[in-house]
Short mmCIF file of C-alpha atoms in Angstrom, two decimals:
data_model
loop_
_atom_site.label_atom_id
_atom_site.label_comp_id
_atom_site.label_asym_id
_atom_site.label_seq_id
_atom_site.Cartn_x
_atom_site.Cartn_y
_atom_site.Cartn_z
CA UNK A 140 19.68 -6.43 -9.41
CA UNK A 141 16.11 -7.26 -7.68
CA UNK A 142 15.59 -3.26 -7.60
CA UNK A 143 16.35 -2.70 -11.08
CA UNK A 144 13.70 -5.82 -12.14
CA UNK A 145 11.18 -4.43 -9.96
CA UNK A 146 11.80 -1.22 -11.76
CA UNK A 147 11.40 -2.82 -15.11
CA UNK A 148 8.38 -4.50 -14.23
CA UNK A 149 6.16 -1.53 -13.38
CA UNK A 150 7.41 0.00 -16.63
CA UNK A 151 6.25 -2.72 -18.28
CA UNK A 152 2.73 -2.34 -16.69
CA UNK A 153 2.55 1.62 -16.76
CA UNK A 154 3.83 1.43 -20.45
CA UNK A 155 1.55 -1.17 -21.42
CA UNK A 156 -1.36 -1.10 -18.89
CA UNK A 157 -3.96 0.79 -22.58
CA UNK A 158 -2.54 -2.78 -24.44
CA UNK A 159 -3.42 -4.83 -22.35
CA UNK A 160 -7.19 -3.33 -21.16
CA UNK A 161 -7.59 -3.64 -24.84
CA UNK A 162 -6.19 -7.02 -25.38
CA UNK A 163 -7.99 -8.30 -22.12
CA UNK A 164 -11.78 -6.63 -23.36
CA UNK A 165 -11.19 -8.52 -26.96
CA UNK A 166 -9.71 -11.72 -26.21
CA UNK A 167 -10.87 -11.90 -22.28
CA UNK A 168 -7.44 -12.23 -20.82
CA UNK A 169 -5.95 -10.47 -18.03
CA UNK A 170 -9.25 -8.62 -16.67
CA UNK A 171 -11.31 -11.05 -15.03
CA UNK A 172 -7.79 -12.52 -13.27
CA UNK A 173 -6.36 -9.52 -12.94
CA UNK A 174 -7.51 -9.29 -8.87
CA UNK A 175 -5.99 -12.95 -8.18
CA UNK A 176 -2.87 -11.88 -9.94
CA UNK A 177 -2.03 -8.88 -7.85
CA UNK A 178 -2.63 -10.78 -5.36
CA UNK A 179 -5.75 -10.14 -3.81
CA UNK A 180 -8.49 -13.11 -2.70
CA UNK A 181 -12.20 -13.75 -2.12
CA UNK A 182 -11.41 -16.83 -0.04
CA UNK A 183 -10.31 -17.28 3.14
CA UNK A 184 -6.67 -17.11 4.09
CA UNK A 185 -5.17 -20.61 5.29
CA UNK A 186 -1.78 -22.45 4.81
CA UNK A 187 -0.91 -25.06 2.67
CA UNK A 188 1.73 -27.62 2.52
CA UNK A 189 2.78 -27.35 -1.07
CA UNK A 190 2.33 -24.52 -3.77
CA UNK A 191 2.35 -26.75 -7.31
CA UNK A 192 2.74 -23.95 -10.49
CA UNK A 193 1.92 -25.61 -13.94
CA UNK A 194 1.92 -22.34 -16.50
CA UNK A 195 -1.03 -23.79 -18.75
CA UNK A 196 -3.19 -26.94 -19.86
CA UNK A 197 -0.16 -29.45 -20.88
CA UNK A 198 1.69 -28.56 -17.48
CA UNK A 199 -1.82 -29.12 -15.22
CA UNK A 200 -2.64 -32.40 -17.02
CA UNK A 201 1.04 -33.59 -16.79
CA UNK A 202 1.17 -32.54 -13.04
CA UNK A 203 -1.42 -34.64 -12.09
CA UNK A 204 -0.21 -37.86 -11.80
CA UNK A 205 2.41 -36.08 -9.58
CA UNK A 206 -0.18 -34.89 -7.36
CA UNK A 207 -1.91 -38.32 -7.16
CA UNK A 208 1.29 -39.97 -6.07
CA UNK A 209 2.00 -37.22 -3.97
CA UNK A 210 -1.10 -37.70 -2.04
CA UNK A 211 -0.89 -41.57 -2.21
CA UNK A 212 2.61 -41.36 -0.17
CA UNK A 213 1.15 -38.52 2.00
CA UNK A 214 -2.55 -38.33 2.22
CA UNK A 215 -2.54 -35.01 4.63
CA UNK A 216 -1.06 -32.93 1.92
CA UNK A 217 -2.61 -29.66 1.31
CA UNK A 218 -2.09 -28.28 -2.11
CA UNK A 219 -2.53 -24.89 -3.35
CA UNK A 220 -2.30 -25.26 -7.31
CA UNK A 221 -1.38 -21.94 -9.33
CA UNK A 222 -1.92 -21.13 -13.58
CA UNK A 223 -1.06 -18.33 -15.77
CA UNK A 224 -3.26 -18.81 -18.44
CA UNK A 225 -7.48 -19.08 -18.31
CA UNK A 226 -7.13 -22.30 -20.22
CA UNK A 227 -4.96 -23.81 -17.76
CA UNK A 228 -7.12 -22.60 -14.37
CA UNK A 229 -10.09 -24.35 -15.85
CA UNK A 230 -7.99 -27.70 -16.83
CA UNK A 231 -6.93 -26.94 -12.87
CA UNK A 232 -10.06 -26.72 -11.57
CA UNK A 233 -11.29 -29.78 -12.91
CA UNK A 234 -8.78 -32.05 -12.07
CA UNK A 235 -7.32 -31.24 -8.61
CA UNK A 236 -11.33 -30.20 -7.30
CA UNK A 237 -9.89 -30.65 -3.75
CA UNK A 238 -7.02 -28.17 -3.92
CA UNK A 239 -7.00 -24.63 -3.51
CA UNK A 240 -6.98 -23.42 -7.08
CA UNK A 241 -5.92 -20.01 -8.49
CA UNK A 242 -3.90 -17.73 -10.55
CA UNK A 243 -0.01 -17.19 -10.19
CA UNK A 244 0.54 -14.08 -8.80
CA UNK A 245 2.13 -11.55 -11.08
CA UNK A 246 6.18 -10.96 -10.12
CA UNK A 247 5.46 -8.02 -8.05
CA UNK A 248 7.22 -8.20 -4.55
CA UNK A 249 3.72 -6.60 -3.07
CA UNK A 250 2.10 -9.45 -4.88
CA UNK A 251 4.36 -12.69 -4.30
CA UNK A 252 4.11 -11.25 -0.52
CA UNK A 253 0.70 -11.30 -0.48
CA UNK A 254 0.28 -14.47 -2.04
CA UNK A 255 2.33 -15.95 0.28
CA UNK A 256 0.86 -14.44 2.96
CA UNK A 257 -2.81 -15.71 2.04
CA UNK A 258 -1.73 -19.24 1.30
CA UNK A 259 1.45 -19.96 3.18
CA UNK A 260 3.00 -22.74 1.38
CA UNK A 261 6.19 -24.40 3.15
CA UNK A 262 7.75 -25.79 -0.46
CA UNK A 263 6.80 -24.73 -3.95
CA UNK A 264 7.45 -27.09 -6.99
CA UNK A 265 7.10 -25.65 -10.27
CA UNK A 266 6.37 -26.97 -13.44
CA UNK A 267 9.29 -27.12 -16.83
CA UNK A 268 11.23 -24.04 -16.09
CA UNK A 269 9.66 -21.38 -14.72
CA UNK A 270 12.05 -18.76 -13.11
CA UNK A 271 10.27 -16.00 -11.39
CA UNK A 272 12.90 -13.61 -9.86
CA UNK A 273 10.84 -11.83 -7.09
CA UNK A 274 8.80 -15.40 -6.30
CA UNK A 275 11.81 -17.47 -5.67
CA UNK A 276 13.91 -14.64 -3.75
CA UNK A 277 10.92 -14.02 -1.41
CA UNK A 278 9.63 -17.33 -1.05
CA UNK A 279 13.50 -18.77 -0.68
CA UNK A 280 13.98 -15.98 2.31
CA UNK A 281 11.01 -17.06 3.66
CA UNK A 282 12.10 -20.50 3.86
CA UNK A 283 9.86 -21.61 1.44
CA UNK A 284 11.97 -24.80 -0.07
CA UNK A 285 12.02 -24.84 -3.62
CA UNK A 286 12.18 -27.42 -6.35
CA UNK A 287 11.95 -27.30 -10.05
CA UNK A 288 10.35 -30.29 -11.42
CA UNK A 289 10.04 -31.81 -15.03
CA UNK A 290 12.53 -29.22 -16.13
CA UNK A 291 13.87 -28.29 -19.75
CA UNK A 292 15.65 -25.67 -21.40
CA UNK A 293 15.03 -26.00 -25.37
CA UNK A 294 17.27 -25.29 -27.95
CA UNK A 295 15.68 -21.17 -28.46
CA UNK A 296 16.09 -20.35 -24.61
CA UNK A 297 19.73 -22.19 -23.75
CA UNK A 298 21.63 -19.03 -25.65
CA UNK A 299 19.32 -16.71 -23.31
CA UNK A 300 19.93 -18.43 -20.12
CA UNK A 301 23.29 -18.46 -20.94
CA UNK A 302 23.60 -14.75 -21.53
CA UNK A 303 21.68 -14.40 -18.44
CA UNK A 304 23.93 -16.61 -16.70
CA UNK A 305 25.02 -14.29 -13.55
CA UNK A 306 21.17 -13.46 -12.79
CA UNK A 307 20.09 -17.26 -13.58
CA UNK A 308 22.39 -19.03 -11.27
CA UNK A 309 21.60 -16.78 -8.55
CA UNK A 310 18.02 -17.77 -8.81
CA UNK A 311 18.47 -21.77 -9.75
CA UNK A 312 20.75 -22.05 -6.33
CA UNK A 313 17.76 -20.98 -4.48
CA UNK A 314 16.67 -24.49 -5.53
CA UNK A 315 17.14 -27.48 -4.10
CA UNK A 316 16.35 -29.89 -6.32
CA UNK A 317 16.37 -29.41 -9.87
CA UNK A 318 14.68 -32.47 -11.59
CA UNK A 319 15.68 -32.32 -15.31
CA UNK A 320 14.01 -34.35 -18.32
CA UNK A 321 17.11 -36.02 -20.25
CA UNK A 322 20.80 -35.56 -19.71
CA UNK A 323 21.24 -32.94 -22.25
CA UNK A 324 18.85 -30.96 -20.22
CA UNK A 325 21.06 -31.50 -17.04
CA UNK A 326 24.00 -30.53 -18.27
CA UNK A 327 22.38 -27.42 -19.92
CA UNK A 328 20.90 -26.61 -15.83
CA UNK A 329 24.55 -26.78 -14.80
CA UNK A 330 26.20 -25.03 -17.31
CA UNK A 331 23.80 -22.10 -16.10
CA UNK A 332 24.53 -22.26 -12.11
CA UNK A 333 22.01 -25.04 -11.33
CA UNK A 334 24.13 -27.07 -8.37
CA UNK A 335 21.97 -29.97 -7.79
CA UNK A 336 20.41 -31.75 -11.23
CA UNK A 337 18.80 -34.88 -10.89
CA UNK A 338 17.93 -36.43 -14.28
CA UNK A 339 14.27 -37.94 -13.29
CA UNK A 340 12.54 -38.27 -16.61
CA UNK A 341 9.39 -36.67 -18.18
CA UNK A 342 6.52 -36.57 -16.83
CA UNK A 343 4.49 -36.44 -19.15
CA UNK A 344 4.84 -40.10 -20.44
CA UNK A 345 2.54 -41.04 -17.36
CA UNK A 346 -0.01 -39.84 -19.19
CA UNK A 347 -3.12 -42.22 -18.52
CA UNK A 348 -5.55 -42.11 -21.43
CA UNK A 349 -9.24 -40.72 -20.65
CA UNK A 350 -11.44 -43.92 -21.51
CA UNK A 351 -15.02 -41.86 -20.68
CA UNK A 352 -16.83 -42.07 -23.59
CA UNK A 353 -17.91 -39.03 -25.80
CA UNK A 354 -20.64 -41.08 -27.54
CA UNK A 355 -22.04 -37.84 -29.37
CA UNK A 356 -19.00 -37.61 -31.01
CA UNK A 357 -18.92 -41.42 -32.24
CA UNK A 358 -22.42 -40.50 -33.29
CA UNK A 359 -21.30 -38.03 -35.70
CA UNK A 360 -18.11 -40.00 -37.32
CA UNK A 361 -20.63 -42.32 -38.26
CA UNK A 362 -18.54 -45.46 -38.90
CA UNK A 363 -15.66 -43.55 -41.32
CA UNK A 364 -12.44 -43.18 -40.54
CA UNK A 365 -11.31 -40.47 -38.26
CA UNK A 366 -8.54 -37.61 -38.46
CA UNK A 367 -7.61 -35.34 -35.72
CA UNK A 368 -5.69 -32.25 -36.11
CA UNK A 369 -5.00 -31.54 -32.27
CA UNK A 370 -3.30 -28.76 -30.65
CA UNK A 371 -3.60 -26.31 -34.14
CA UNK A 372 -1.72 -22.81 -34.40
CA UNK A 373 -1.85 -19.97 -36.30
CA UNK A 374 -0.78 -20.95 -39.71
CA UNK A 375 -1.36 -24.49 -39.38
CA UNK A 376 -5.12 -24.51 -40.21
CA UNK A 377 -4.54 -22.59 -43.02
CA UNK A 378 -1.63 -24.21 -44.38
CA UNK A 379 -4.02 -28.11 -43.74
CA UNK A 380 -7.11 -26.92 -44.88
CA UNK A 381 -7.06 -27.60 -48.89
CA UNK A 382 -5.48 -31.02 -47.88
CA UNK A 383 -8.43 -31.79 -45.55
CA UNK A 384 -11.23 -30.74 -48.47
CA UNK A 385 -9.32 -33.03 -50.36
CA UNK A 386 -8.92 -36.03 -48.29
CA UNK A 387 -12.80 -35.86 -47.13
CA UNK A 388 -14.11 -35.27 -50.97
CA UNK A 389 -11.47 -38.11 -52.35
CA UNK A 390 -11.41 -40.42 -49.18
CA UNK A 391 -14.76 -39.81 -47.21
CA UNK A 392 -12.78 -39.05 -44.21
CA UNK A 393 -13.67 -37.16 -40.74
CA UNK A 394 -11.92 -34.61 -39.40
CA UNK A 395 -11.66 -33.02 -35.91
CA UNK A 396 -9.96 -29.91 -35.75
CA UNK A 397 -8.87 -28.95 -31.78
CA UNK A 398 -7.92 -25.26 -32.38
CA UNK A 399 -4.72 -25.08 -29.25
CA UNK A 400 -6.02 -21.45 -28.32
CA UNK A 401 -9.97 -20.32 -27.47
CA UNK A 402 -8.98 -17.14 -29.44
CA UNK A 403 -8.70 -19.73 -32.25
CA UNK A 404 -12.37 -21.09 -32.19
CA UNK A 405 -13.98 -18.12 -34.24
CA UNK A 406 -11.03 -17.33 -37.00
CA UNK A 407 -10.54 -21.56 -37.43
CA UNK A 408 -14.86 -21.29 -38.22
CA UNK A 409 -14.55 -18.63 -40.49
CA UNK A 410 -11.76 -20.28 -42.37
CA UNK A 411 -14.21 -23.48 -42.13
CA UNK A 412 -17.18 -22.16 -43.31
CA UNK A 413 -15.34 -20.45 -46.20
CA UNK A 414 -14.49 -24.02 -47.36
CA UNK A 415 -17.73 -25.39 -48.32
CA UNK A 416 -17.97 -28.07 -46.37
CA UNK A 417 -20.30 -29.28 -43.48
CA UNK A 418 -18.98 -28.34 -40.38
CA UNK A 419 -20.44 -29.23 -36.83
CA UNK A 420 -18.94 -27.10 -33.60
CA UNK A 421 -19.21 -29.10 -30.63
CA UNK A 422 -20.70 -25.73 -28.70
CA UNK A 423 -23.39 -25.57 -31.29
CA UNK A 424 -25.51 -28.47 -29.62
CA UNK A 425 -26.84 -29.18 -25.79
CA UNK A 426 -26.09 -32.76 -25.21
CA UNK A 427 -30.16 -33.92 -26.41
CA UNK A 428 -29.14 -32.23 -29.53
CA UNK A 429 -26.32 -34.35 -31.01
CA UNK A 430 -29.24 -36.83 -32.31
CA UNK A 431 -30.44 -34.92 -34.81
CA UNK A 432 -27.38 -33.26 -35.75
CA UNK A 433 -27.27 -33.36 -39.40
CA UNK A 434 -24.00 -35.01 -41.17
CA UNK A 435 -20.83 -33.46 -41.17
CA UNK A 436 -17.58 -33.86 -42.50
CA UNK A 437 -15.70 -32.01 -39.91
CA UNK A 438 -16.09 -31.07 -35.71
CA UNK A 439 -14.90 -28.28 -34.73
CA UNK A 440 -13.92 -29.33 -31.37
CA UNK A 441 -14.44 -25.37 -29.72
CA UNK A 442 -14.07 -26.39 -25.74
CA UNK A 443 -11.55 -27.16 -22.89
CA UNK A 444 -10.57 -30.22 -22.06
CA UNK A 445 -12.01 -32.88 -24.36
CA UNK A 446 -9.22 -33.34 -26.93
CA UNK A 447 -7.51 -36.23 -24.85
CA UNK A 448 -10.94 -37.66 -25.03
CA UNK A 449 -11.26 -37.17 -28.70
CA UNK A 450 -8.42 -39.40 -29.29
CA UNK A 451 -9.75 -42.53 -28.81
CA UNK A 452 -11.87 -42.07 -31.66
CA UNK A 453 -9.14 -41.40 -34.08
CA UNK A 454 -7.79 -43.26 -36.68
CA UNK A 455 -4.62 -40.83 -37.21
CA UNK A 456 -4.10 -37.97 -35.06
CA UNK A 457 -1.24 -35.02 -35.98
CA UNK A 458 -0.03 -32.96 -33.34
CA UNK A 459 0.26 -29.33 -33.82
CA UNK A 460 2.00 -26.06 -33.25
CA UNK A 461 4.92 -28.26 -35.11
CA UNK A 462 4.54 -27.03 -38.69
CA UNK A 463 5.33 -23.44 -37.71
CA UNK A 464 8.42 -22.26 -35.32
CA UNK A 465 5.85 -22.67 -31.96
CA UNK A 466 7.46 -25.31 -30.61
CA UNK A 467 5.62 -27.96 -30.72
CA UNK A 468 2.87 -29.84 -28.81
CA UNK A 469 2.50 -32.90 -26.77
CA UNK A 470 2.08 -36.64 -29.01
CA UNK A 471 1.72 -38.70 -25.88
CA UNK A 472 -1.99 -38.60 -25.83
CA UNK A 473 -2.84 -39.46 -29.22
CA UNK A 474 0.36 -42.12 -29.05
CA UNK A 475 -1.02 -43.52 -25.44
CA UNK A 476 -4.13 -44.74 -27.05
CA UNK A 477 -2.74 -46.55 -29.78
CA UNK A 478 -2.65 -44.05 -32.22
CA UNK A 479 -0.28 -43.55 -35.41
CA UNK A 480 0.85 -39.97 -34.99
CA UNK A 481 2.50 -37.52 -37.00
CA UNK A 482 4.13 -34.22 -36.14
CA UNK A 483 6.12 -31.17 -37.79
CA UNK A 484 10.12 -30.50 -38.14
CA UNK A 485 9.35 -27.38 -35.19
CA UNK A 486 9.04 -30.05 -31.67
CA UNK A 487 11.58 -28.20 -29.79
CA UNK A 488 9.43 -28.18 -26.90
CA UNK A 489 9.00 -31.79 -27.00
CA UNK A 490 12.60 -32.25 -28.35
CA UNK A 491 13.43 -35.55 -25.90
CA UNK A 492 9.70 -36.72 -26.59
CA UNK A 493 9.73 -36.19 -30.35
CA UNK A 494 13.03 -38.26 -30.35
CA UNK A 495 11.68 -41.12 -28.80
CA UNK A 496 8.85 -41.81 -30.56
CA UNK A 497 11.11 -41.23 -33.96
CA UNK A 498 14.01 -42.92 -32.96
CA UNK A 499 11.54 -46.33 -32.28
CA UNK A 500 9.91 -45.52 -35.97
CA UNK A 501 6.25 -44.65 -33.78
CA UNK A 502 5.44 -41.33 -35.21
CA UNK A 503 6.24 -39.70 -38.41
CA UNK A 504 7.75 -36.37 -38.70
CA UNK A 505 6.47 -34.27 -42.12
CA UNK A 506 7.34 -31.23 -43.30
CA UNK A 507 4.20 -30.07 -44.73
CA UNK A 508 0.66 -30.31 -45.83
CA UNK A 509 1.27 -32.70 -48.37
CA UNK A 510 3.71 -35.34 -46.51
CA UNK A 511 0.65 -34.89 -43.91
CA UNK A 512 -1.99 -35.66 -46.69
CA UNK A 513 0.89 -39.00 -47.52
CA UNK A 514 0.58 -40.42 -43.81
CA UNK A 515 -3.04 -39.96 -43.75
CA UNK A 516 -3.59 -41.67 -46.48
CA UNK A 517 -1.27 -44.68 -45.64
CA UNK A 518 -2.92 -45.24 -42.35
CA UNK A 519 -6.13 -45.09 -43.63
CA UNK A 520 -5.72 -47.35 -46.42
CA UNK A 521 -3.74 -49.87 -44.61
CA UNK A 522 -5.50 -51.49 -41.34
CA UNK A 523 -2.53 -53.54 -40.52
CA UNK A 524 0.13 -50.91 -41.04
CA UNK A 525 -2.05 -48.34 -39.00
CA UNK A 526 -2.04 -51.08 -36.02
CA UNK A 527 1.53 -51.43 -35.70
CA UNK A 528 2.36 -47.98 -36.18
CA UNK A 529 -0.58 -47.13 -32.63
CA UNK A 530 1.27 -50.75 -31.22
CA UNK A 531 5.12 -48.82 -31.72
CA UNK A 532 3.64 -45.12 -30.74
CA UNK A 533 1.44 -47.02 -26.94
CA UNK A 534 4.90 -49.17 -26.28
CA UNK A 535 7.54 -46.01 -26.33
CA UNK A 536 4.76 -44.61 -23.97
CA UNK A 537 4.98 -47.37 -21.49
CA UNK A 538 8.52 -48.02 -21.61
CA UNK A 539 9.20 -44.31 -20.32
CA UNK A 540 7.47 -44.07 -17.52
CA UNK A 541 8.06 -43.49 -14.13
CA UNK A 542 9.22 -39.86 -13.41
CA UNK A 543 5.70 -39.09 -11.54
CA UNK A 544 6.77 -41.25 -9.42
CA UNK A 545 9.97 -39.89 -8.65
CA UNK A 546 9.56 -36.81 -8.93
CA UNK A 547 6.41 -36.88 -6.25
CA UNK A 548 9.32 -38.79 -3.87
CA UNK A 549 11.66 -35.39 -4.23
CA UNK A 550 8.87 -33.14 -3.35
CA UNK A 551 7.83 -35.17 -0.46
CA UNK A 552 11.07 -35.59 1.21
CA UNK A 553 11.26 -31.06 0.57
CA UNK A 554 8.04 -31.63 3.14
CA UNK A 555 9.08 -34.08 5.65
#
């Protein structure tokens, strides 16, 4: 079975090795990791204690009040912290800055191995549900102990694992501890092969709200009421845009727009500027700049990292990649600062999130532009409505928390 993935995977790479040069020159992916990811290092070999594996930005931030508890419990812990996307290594980088930080290695065997060999973790915890066939076969016969934290399987992928079910279960009993979300989620891990589920909570609701100022940004909102389309997709902008030209022209509004992907920035500024209306990227001035920054209706907000930050500003946020079949994105930030949030019908990503907030009537779920437009509009006409929808959305917050906690107990006990 291991043979015939190999086989598959340097297929994959000999087949598509002209795509992805291309891809990687236009878009800056793959080339510039590309070393790290085979498995090769500028730094110095040296072991570590834990190997943590969050896929991208949502999985760093949401690890890291894991890690803190982690070292709280056990201050000696060395931590080598792997990404897969460029996003995600420089969310990485900036939050764990005393941890080893680099790229996941591609599923090679020559690669895992000399990964491994270069950082020499004893346990690995990864982040959601990342199955890596070569990774946890090597690492496992290594005795590398394994656990799978924070994990879900959404409503798309359950058929697949299932299908996959002989291959799957081979690799989940490699694990430990599996540390599931919700209870559908463990009983989805065992119907695969999983044979130890613990049902732990997600992590993500111990999200603690950025309060550092962005006074450049307060600057430009200039006293109006603020909108912020976070997290944005393909399709999305498009599909908000005339809704936003309204809303500024009929309510004096202002609107951030956080495009989800860097690849995003320049088509979202096109679309922008095709609009007609003032538009301010936040790359587009050095810090002494912002001051005489002329007014604008809308930020483009074209960086890494400051959307959490962003929040506190807003008045209504909506959370994207939710109006088209993506998935959805995370509503705990916005929500965890008080407020009013709205989302798409698409949140299967954030299915047991999505459900909380609607189930306690602290987020609203629309189906397009317009029922978007609606909610705006309500929050921003109605102070005290707008206050006890952010009172509803920080209170679901609060009242989940408390899997960091346990879930940085299970990977400590995989180290004593």
């Amino acid at each position: 079975m291991f043979f015939l993935y190999e086989v598959l995977l340097y297929l994959v790479l000999v087949v598509g090795l002209p795509f992805f040069l291309i891809l990687g020159v236009i878009r800056g992916k793959w080339v510039a990791n590309f070393g790290a990811r085979m498995g090769f290092y500028r730094s110095e070999a040296k072991p570590h204690d834990l190997w943590i594996h969050a896929v991208s930005v949502g999985e760093a931030l949401a690890a890291k009040t894991i890690v803190e508890r982690i070292l709280r419990m056990r201050p000696e812990t060395s931590i080598v912290f792997t990404t897969t996307t460029i996003t995600g290594q420089a969310q990485a980088i900036r939050l764990y800055p005393n941890a080893t930080v680099t790229y996941f290695p591609f599923d090679f065997s020559f690669s895992v191995r000399r990964f491994l060999n270069h950082h020499a973790p004893r346990a690995f915890a990864t982040m959601e549900t990342e199955l890596w066939p070569n990774v946890t076969r090597i690492g496992h016969r290594r005795g590398m102990r394994l656990l799978l934290a924070n994990g879900r399987i959404s409503d798309r992928s359950y058929p697949r694992y299932r299908f996959f079910r002989p291959v799957v279960s081979r690799l989940l009993r490699s694990y430990e501890r599996v540390l599931a979300r919700e209870e559908l989620d463990r009983e989805r891990f065992l119907a695969i092969g999983a044979h130890d589920v613990e049902v732990t909570g997600n992590v993500k609701f111990d999200y603690t709200p950025n309060d550092a100022p962005l006074p450049e940004i307060q600057s430009l909102i200039a006293g109006r009421k603020c909108v912020v389309l976070g997290s944005t997709f393909e399709g999305e902008d498009e599909m908000l845009l005339p809704e936003v030209e309204r809303l500024i022209r009929e309510h004096n509004l202002f609107f951030v727009i956080a495009p989800r992907k860097p690849e995003r920035f320049d088509v979202v500024a096109e679309l922008l500027a095709k609009s007609g209306l003032d538009v301010t990227r936040r790359t587009g001035f050095s810090p002494s700049g912002w001051a005489e920054a002329r007014p604008t209706s809308i930020l483009l907000l074209d960086t890494i990292g400051e959307l959490a930050r962003v929040y506190r500003y807003a008045t209504v946020a909506f959370v994207g990649g939710s109006l088209v079949p993506h998935g959805g994105h995370n509503p705990i930030e916005p929500a965890a600062a008080g407020v009013p949030v709205c989302f798409g019908p698409h949140m299967t990503a954030f299915r047991d999130v999505a459900k909380a907030f609607l189930t306690h009537d602290a987020a609203k779920q629309v189906t397009n532009a317009n029922e978007f437009a609606q909610f705006v509009e309500e929050m921003t006409s109605d102070d005290a409505k707008r206050a006890a929808w952010g009172e509803r959305a920080r209170n679901v917050v609060a009242e989940n928390r408390g899997a960091s906690e346990r879930t940085a107990r299970r990977i400590v006990e995989l180290l004593s």
